[in-house]
Phi, psi and omega in degrees: 000321179295317179297318178295320178296318179297317178299318178297320178297319178300314180296318180295315180295321178296317178295319179295319179297316179297318180297313181294320179300310181294322180293316179295317178301318179295317180295317179295319178297321179295321178295316179297317180296320179296320178295320178297318180295320180295313180293326179295322177296318179296315181295320179296321179296319178294320182294325182292324187250005183216145176249009181270171181294144179295327180295330180275348184245027178107022179299332178298331177281344182273326185200155172255133186300335180270336185252331182195175183202166173225132176230151172243121184243150175282165181303332180269010173092007179279147179289129179249314183203163178171172181262354182276155180287325179277151179260015178285138181290138180284341182234144173288165184303320183294322177288328177297318178298323177295319178292334178290333180278321182196157177303129185223144181249138179227158171231124181197168177273138182233138180298134178089357181242132180291128176070195178283144181246145171261130189238134174246118179250134181215149179280152176211141179266131179226181179295339179264013179103195181281131177234171178242121177267122181248120179243128182233154178214139180290142176262011184297316180296320179297314181295324178295319180295317179293321178296320177296322178297315179298318179299319179298317180291322181293329178273311184285330182300305179301322178297316178297320179296317180297315180296314180296321179295319178298315178296318178297322178296317179296317179295318179295320179296318179294322180292327182263004176301319176298325178295318179295322178296319178294323179295316180295321178292322180298329178296332184266346183287133176215162181289343179287337177243099184283158175088356180284138181225164179284143177289145182249136176290160181285333182290139178274073185235190183296325182293321178295318179296324176297315179298320178296318179296318179294323178294321176296321177296317178299321179296318178295317179296320179295317178295320179295318179297319180295321178295317180293323178295318177294323179298315180296318180297315180294319179297318178298320179295319181292324180288333185295319185294306180297328177294318180295319179295313180300319179296318181296318181293321178293320176297322178295321178298323178293320181292322182266047184294338180266345182257099185298324183291316180293322176299316180298317179297319180294318180294321177297316178297319179296320178296320178298317179293325177296320176298318178299319178297317180297318179295318179297317179298319179295319179295318179297320179296318179296316179297319180296317178296320179295324178295330177273001181072026185239021180294114185281137173228134178246097186286147170202163180285115185245135175280116192295317182298319179298319178299318179293320180296318180294321178293320178300318182296325180299323186254008184297313182297317180296320178293322181295323178298330179269003181071031182237165182236151175241120182244150181243130177229094182209142179288148175284152179085356178280119181240155178215154178271103180204169177275115184298323180295315178293324178297315178296324180295316180295313179296322178299319179295321180293318179292322178299317177297319180296322179289326182285312193246345184265192180207161176072200184289143177254127184250129172247116182230156179211148176202159178266135182217098177054064177064019179228137174264128179254120179246128181239140175234118183222161176224187183245027181277201183278350179080191182276141177289160180299327180286323186277327188307314183295337183238025185298329183266007177279159179293138176062023174278130183236153172234162180287157179198179181272349181292145178288337179227119178278163180279190182278354181080024180251351187301305181290328176298321178291321177301314179296319180296316180295320178298316179296322179298334178267008182077019183244196182222161173227135184208156174274133180237155177276122179263142180301325182273005181083193181081187180257127180230126177249132180246125173258133177242113184240129179293141180294325186260006179088359178277175181289151180276135174278120183281000000 
């Protein structure tokens, strides 16, 4: 930034120097030209009414021999009269002829005049015919003034650039000091020490807003890391139990090698635990994909009542064993854009929960409500406890039930994940008949649900 600032200062100073140089040069030239015209008018007036020498009639007032002069030349360029000591003509014959036609300005060196002279030649009528009045003035003072200006810029410009660059460097360093402080703190931040944040400057500027945004990002990352760490811990805990049971049953089968019935029971129990492990692994994979925002859904137009009937048929035998019924209440012809496999998985989890923890009849109902299909799964049990209801859709959240073995606590989390993947929602609703009722709201056209 300092180098760029210094380059910009050089360009600005160079442009300013050029502008001032040209402006001063123009003003000085205009002053010299005005003086030449004034003296030329005076000299022409004297030539018209006098035949005596200009030096004897006030030539000293017309010019200084070191700074300027006045000459009167004949049309062929010969010296006729003048204020200079030398009688050499200031203009060659060809330039004299140009001055005889119209007032003309020349720049050339003239003997007896310091430096280059600016010369104004103009015609004048006298008693001796047409003559040319030549008025000259030295440009030495002008050139000295312009040279001094250039020297001043060449000396003062670099000093000004160095001073401005130094001040700019200090200001830039002070301005970026909060950024450096945040960088040093960021080097020390790690997930092993939670709660660390970037320091914020006191000024309400862009850097503070950047620091606030980064701190909010750190907070989100820390919360996400904590959720994933808890997820891994809970998953490890859930995997440990079925693995231990399966190992114990297989060891029992080895010990009871002579008792076919006991071996068979142990193998059946091991197979059941293996199924539980497979289901748990599938549920964990689905939750992990959903956490990465990659839960795949393949939408198609699905007839909702048919989906509910197929799900009811899957769990009919299990419900019959418990002396319970599963009923479907949905209009025919109601269709929605959803993934049928994911839909069956979500409904299956809800019915499984109802069979595990609920009681009485299980109701599957569906209806259309403002471009949204609402699917409800309810039972006649005791419902969700006050402690469980606020976190029912969280991972590994469990509630008490009559079942001898509770699930992994992923069922409702998967239902919520599938609903979100379809742009919908899942929520607990209060049913008039009591019990636990879960409502899924899925958009008919696949768009997001308006809450």
